[in-house]
CSV table of C-alpha atoms and ligand atoms in Angstrom, one decimal:
chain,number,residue,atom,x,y,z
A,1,UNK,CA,115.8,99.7,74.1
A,2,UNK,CA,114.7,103.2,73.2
A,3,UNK,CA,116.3,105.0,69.9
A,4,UNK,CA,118.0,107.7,72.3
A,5,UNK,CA,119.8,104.9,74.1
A,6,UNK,CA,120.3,102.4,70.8
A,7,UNK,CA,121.8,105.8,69.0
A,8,UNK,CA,124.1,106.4,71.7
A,9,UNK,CA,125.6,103.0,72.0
A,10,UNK,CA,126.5,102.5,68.8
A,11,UNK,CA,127.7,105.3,68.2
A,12,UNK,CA,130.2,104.8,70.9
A,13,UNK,CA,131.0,101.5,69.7
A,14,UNK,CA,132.2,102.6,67.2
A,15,UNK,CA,134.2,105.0,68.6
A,16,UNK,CA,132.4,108.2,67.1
A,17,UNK,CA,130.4,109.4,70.4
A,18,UNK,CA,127.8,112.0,69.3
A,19,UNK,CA,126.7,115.8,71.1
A,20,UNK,CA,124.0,116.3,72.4
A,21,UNK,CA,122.6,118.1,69.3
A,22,UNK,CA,123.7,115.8,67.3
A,23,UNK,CA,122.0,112.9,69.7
A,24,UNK,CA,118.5,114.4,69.7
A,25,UNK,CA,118.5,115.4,65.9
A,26,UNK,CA,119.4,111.6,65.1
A,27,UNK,CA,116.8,110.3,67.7
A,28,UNK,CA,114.2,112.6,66.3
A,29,UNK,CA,114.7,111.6,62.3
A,30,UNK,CA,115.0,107.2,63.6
A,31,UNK,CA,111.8,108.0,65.4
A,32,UNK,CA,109.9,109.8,62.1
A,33,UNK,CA,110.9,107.0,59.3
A,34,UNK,CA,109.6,104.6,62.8
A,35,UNK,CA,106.0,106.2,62.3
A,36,UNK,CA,106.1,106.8,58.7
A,37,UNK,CA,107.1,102.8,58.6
A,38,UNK,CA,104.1,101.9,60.7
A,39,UNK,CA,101.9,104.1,58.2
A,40,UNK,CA,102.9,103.2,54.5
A,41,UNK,CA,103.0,99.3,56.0
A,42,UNK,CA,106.8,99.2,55.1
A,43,UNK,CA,109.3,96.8,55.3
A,44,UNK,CA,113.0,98.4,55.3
A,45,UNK,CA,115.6,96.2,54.0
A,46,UNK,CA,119.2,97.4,55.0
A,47,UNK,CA,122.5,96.6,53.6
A,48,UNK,CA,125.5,95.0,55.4
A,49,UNK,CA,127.3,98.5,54.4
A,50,UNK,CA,124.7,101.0,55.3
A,51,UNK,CA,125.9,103.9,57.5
A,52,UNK,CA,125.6,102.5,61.3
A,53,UNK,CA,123.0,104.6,62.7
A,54,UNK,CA,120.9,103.8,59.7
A,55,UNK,CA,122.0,100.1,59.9
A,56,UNK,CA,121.2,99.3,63.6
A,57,UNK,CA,118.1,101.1,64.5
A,58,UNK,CA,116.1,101.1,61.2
A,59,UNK,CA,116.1,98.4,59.1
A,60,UNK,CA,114.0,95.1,59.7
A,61,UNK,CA,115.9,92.8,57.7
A,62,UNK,CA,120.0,93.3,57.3
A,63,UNK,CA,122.5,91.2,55.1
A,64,UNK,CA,124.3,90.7,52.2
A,65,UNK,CA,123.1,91.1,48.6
A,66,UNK,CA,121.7,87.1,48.7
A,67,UNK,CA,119.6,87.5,52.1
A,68,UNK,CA,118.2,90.3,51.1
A,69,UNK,CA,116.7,88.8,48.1
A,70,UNK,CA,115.4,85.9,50.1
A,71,UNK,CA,113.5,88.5,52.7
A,72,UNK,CA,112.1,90.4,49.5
A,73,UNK,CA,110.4,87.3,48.6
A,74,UNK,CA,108.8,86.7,52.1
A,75,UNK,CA,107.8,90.2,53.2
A,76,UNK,CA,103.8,90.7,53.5
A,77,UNK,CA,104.6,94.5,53.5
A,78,UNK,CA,103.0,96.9,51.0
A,79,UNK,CA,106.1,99.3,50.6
A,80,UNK,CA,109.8,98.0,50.6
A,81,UNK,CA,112.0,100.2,51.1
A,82,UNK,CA,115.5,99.5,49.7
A,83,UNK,CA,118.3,101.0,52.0
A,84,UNK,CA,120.9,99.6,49.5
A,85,UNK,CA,122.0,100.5,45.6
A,86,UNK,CA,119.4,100.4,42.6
A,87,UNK,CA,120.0,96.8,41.6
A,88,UNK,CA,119.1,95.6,44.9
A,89,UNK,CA,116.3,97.5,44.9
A,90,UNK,CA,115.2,95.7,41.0
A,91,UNK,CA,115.8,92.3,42.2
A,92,UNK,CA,113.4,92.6,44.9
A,93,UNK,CA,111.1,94.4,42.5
A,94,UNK,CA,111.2,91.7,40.3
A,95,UNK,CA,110.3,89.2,42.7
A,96,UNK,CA,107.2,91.5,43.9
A,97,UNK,CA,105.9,92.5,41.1
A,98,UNK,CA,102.8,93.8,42.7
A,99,UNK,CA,104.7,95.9,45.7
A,100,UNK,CA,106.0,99.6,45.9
A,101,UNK,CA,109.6,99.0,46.1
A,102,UNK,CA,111.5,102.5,47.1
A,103,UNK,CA,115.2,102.9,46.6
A,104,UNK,CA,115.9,106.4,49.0
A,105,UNK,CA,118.1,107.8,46.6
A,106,UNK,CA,118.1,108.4,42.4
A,107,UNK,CA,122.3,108.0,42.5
A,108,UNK,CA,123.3,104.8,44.0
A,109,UNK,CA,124.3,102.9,41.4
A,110,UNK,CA,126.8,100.5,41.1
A,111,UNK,CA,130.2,100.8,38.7
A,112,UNK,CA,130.1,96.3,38.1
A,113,UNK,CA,126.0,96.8,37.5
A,114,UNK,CA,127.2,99.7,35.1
A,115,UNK,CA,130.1,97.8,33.2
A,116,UNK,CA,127.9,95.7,31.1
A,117,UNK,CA,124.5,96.2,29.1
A,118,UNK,CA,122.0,93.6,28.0
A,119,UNK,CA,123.5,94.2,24.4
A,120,UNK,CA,126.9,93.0,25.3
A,121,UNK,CA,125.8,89.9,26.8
A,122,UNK,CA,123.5,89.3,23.6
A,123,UNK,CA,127.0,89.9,21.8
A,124,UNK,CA,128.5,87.5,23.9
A,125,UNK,CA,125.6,85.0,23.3
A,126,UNK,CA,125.8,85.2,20.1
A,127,UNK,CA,129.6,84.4,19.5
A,128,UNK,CA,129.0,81.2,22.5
A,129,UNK,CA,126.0,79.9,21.2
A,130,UNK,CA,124.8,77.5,23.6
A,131,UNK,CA,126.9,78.2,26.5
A,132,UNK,CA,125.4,79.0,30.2
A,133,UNK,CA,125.1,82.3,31.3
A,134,UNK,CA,125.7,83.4,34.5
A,135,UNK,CA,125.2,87.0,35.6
A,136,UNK,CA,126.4,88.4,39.5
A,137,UNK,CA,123.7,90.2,41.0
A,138,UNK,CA,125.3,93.4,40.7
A,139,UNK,CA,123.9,94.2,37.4
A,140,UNK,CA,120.5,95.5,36.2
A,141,UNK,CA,117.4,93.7,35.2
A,142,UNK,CA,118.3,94.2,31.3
A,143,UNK,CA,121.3,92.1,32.0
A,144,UNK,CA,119.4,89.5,34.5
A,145,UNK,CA,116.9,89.2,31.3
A,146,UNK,CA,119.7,87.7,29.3
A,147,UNK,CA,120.8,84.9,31.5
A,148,UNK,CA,120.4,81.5,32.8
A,149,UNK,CA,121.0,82.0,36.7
A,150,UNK,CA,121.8,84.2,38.9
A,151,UNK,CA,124.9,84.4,41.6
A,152,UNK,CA,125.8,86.5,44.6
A,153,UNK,CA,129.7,86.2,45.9
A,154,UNK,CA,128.4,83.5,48.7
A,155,UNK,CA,127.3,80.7,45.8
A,156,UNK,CA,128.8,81.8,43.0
A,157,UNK,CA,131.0,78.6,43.1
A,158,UNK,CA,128.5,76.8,43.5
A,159,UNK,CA,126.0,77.6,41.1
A,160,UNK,CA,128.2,77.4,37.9
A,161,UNK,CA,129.2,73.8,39.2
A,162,UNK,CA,125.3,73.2,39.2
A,163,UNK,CA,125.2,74.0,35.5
A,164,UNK,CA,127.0,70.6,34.7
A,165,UNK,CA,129.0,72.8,31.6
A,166,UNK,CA,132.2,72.2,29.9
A,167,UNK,CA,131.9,76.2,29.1
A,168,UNK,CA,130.2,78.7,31.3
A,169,UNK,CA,129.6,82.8,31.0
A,170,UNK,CA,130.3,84.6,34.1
A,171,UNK,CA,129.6,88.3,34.1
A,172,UNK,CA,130.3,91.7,34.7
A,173,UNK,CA,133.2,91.0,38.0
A,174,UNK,CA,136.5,90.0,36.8
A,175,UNK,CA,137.9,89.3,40.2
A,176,UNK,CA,135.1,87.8,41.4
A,177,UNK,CA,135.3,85.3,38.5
A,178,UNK,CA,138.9,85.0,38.2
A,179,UNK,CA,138.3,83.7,42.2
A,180,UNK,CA,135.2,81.8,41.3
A,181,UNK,CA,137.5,80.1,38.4
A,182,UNK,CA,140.3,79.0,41.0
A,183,UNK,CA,138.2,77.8,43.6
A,184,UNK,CA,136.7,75.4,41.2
A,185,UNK,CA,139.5,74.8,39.2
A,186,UNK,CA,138.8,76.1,36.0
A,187,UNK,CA,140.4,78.4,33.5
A,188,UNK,CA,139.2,81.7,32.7
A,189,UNK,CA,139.4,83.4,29.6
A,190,UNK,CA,138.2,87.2,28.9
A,191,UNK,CA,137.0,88.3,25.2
A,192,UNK,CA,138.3,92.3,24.4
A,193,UNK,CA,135.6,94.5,22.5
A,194,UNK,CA,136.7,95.7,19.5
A,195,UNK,CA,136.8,99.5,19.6
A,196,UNK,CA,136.9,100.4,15.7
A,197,UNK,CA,132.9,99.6,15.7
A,198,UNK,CA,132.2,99.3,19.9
A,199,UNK,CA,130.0,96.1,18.8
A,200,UNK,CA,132.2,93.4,17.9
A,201,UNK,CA,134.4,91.1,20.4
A,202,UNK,CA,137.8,89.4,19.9
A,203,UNK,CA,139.4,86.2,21.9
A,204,UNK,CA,141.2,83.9,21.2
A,205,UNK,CA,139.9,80.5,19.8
A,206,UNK,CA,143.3,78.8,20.8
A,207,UNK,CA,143.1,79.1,24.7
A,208,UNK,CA,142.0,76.4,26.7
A,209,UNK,CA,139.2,78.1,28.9
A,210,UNK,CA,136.1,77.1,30.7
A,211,UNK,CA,134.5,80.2,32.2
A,212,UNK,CA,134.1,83.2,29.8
A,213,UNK,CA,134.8,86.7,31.7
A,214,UNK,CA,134.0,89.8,31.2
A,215,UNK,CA,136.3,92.6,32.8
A,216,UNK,CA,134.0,94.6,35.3
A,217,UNK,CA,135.3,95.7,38.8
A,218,UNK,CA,134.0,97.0,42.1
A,219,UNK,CA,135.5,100.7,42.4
A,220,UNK,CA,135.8,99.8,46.0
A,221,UNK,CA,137.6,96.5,46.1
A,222,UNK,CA,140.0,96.5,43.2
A,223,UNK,CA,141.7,99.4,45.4
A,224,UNK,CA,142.9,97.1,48.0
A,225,UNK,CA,146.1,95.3,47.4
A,226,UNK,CA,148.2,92.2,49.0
A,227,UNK,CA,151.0,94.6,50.5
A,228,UNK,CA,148.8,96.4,52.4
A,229,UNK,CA,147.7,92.9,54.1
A,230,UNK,CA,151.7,91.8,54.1
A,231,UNK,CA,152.2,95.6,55.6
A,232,UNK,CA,149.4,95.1,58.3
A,233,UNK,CA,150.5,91.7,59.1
A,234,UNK,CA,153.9,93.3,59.7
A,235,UNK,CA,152.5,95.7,62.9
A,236,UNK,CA,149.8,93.6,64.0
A,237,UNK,CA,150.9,89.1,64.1
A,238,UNK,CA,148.0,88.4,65.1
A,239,UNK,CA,145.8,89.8,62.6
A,240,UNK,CA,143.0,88.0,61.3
A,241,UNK,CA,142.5,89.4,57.5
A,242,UNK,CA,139.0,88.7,56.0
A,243,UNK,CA,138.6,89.9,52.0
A,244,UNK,CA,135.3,89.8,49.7
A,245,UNK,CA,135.7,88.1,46.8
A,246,UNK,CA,135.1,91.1,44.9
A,247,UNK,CA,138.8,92.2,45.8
A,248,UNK,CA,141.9,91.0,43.2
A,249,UNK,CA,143.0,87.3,43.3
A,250,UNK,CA,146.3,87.9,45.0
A,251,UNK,CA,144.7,90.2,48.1
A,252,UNK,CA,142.0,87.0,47.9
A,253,UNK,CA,145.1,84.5,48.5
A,254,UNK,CA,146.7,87.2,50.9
A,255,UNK,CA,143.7,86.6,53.6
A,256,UNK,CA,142.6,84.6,55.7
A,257,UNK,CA,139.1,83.8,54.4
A,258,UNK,CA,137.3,85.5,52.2
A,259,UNK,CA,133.3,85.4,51.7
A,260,UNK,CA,130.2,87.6,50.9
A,261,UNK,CA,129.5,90.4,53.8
A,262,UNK,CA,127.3,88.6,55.5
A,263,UNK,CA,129.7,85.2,55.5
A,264,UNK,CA,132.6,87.7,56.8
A,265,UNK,CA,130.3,89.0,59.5
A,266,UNK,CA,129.9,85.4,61.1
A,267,UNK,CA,133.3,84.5,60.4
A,268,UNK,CA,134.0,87.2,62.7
A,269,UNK,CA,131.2,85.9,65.4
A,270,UNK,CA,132.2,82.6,65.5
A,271,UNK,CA,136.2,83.0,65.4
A,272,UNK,CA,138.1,83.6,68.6
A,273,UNK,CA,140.6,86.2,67.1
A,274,UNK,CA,141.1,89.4,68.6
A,275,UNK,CA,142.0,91.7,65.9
A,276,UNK,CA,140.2,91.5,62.0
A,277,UNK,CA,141.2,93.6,59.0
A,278,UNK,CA,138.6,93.3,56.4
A,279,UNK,CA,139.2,94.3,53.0
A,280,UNK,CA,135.7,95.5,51.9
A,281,UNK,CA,133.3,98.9,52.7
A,282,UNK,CA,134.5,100.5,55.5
A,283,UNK,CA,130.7,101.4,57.0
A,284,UNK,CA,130.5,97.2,57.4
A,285,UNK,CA,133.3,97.5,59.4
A,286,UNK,CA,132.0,99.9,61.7
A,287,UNK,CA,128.4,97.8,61.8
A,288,UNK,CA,130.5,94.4,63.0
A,289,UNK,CA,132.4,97.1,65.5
A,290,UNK,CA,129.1,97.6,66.9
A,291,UNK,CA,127.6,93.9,67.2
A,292,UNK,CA,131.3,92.7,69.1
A,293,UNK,CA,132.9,95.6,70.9
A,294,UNK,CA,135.0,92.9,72.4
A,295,UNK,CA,136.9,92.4,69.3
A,296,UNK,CA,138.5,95.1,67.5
A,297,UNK,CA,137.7,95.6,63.7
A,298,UNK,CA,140.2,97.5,61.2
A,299,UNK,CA,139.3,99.1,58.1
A,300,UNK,CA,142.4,100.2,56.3
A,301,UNK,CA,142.6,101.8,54.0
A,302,UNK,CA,138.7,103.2,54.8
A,303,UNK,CA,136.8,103.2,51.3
A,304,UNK,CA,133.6,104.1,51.2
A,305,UNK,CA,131.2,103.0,48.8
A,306,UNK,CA,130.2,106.4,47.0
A,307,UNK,CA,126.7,104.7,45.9
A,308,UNK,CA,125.7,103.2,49.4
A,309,UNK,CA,126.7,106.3,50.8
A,310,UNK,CA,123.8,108.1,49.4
A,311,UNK,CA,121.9,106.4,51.4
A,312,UNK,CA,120.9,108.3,54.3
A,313,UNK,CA,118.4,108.6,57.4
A,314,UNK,CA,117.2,111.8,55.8
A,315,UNK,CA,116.6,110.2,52.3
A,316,UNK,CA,115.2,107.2,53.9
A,317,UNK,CA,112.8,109.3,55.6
A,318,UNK,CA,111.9,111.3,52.3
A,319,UNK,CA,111.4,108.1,50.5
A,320,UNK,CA,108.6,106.9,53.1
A,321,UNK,CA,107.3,110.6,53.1
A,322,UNK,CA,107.1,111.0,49.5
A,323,UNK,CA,107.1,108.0,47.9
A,324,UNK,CA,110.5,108.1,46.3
A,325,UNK,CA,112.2,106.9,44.4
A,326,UNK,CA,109.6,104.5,42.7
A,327,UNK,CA,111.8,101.2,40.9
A,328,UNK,CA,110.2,100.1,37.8
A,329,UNK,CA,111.4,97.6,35.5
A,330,UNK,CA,109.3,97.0,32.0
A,331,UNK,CA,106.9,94.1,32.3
A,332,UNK,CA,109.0,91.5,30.0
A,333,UNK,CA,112.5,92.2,31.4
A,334,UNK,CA,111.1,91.8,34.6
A,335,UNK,CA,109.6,88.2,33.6
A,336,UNK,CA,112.8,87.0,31.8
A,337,UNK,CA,114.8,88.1,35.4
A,338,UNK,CA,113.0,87.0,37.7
A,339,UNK,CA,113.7,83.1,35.8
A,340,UNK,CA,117.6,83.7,36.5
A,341,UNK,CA,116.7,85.3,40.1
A,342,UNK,CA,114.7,82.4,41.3
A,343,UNK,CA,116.9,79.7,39.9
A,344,UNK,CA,119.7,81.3,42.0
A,345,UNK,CA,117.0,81.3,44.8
A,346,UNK,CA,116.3,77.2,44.6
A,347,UNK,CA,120.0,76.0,43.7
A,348,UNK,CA,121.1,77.4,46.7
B,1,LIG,P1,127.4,91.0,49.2
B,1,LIG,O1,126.4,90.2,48.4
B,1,LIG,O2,128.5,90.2,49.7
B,1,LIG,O3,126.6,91.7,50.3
B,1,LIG,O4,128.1,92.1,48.2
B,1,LIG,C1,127.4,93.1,47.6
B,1,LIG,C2,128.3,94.2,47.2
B,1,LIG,O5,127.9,95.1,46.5
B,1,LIG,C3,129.7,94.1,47.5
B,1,LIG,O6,130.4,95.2,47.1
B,2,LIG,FE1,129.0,98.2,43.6
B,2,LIG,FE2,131.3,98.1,44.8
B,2,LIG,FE3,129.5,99.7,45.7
B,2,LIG,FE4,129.2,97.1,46.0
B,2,LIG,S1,130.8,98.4,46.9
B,2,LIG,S2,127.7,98.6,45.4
B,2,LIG,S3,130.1,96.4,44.1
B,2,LIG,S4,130.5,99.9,43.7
């Protein structure tokens, strides 16, 4: 199909049908970062919550933060260009060592990847000697350095069972582990810093925990809450409600299934429902809109992720022009990292 043509359908699938201005200034930028793909021997990786346009007509490889990874490892490209947030763009860094990896924008972080620092978990460490540590992906290669394996929300269940512990450390997402924990059956417990020095934790020695939190959260998904799903229920019986993990435990237990973007996408392909809410970034929303027109997709409330939304055609095609923004991650962070990326990588 050509980009005019792609543009245009989606667009309408999504219920946001463009001018004609707008039309042949899209067409014009897809069909630049096209060329300038074919010239730096690029690779773009994309998302599950990149903007639409972006999402369906750019990217070679699309998915959730687990994918991803996997395609970073396989590309023969020279240049990969990360249409995602920064610690995306590290992880795939990490495991290509020797590639140009380009993250489009200097500002999309991540506010789980920012809650924690490799100090803390050394903290932690240190007051749990022994104990496993397992670090989400959404934190930054200073914090990958300091643990044993890696999760992503589609296996984190599984890889803390695969560390055969009486005691794990799960880190930065406290929903994510406080839905990990009752999946598996397992009690959580979360030490407080002390704030009088900033460097000293507190818990208490009397509880009777096996996972070890930390209290992080996804400024998207800790907004959503379980009477919005009892409210939408309400108007619409026959809603389907999907949730990701990142989202609090009682909106988790309020839905129908939840799972890592890329889990909720095919949940969605492979269900017969009619009508899905999904509790997560609303541009994913809008992407799954545009793959089943048949079915109609609800975002509500509509949060977007402030960090994937700097993400744009116009900074992808900046990045491929000029080379920016280069990720670099210092040589021996990088090496202890990419251990707790690729054990992730062959547990599951
Ligand atoms: P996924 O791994 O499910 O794609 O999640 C990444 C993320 O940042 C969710 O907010
Ligand atoms: Fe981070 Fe949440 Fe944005 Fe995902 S949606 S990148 S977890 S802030």
């Amino acid at each position: 199909m050509q980009t005019k043509e792609m543009i245009e359908r989606v667009s309408k699938q999504i219920g946001k049908p463009l001018s004609d201005t707008e039309l042949s200034y899209k067409t014009q930028l897809v069909n630049e970062i096209l060329e300038w793909k074919e010239k730096r021997n690029a690779v773009i990786l994309g998302h599950n919550y990149m903007e639409p346009i972006l999402y369906h007509t750019v990217t070679d490889f699309k998915g959730d933060s687990l994918e991803l990874s996997r395609k970073a490892v396989e590309t023969d490209k020279e240049v990969i260009v990360f249409c995602g947030v920064r610690f995306m763009a590290e992880t795939a860094k990490i495991l290509n060592p020797d590639k140009t990896v380009l993250l489009p924008s200097e500002n999309a972080g991540c506010s789980l990847a920012s809650s924690i620092t490799g100090e803390h978990v050394r903290m932690l460490k240190k007051k749990f000697p022994g104990t496993p540590v397992v670090v989400y992906v959404n934190t930054y290669a200073d914090v990958k350095a300091e643990a044993d394996c890696c999760c992503t929300s589609s296996n984190a269940a599984t890889v803390v069972k695969s560390l055969k512990s009486d005691r794990v450390i799960f880190l930065p997402d406290e929903f994510l582990a406080k839905n990990t924990a009752r999946q598996i059956g397992r009690h959580i417990m979360f030490p407080k810093l002390v704030k009088s020095n900033g460097n000293e934790i507190e818990f208490d020695v009397n509880q009777d925990y096996q996972m070890i939190g930390w209290q992080g959260r996804c400024e998207v998904h800790e907004r959503f809450t379980a009477e919005e799903v009892q409210e939408a229920r309400k108007k619409f019986p026959d809603l389907v409600v999907l949730a990701h993990p990142e989202c609090p435990p009682e909106v988790v237990e309020a839905a129908d299934f939840a799972g890592s973007t890329t889990a909720m996408a095919k949940y969605v392909g492979k269900s017969d429902g009619r009508r899905y809410l999904l509790l997560t970034e609303c541009a994913m929303g809008d992407n799954i809109a545009a793959i089943y027109p048949e079915k109609e997709i609800i975002s509500l409330p509509r949060i977007r992720c402030p960090h994937m939304n700097q993400i744009t055609l116009e900074a992808t095609l900046k990045a491929l022009k000029y080379n920016q923004y280069v990720i670099e991650v210092p040589e021996d962070i990088q090496m202890r990292a990419r251990g707790a990326i690729q054990r992730m990588l062959e547990l599951c």
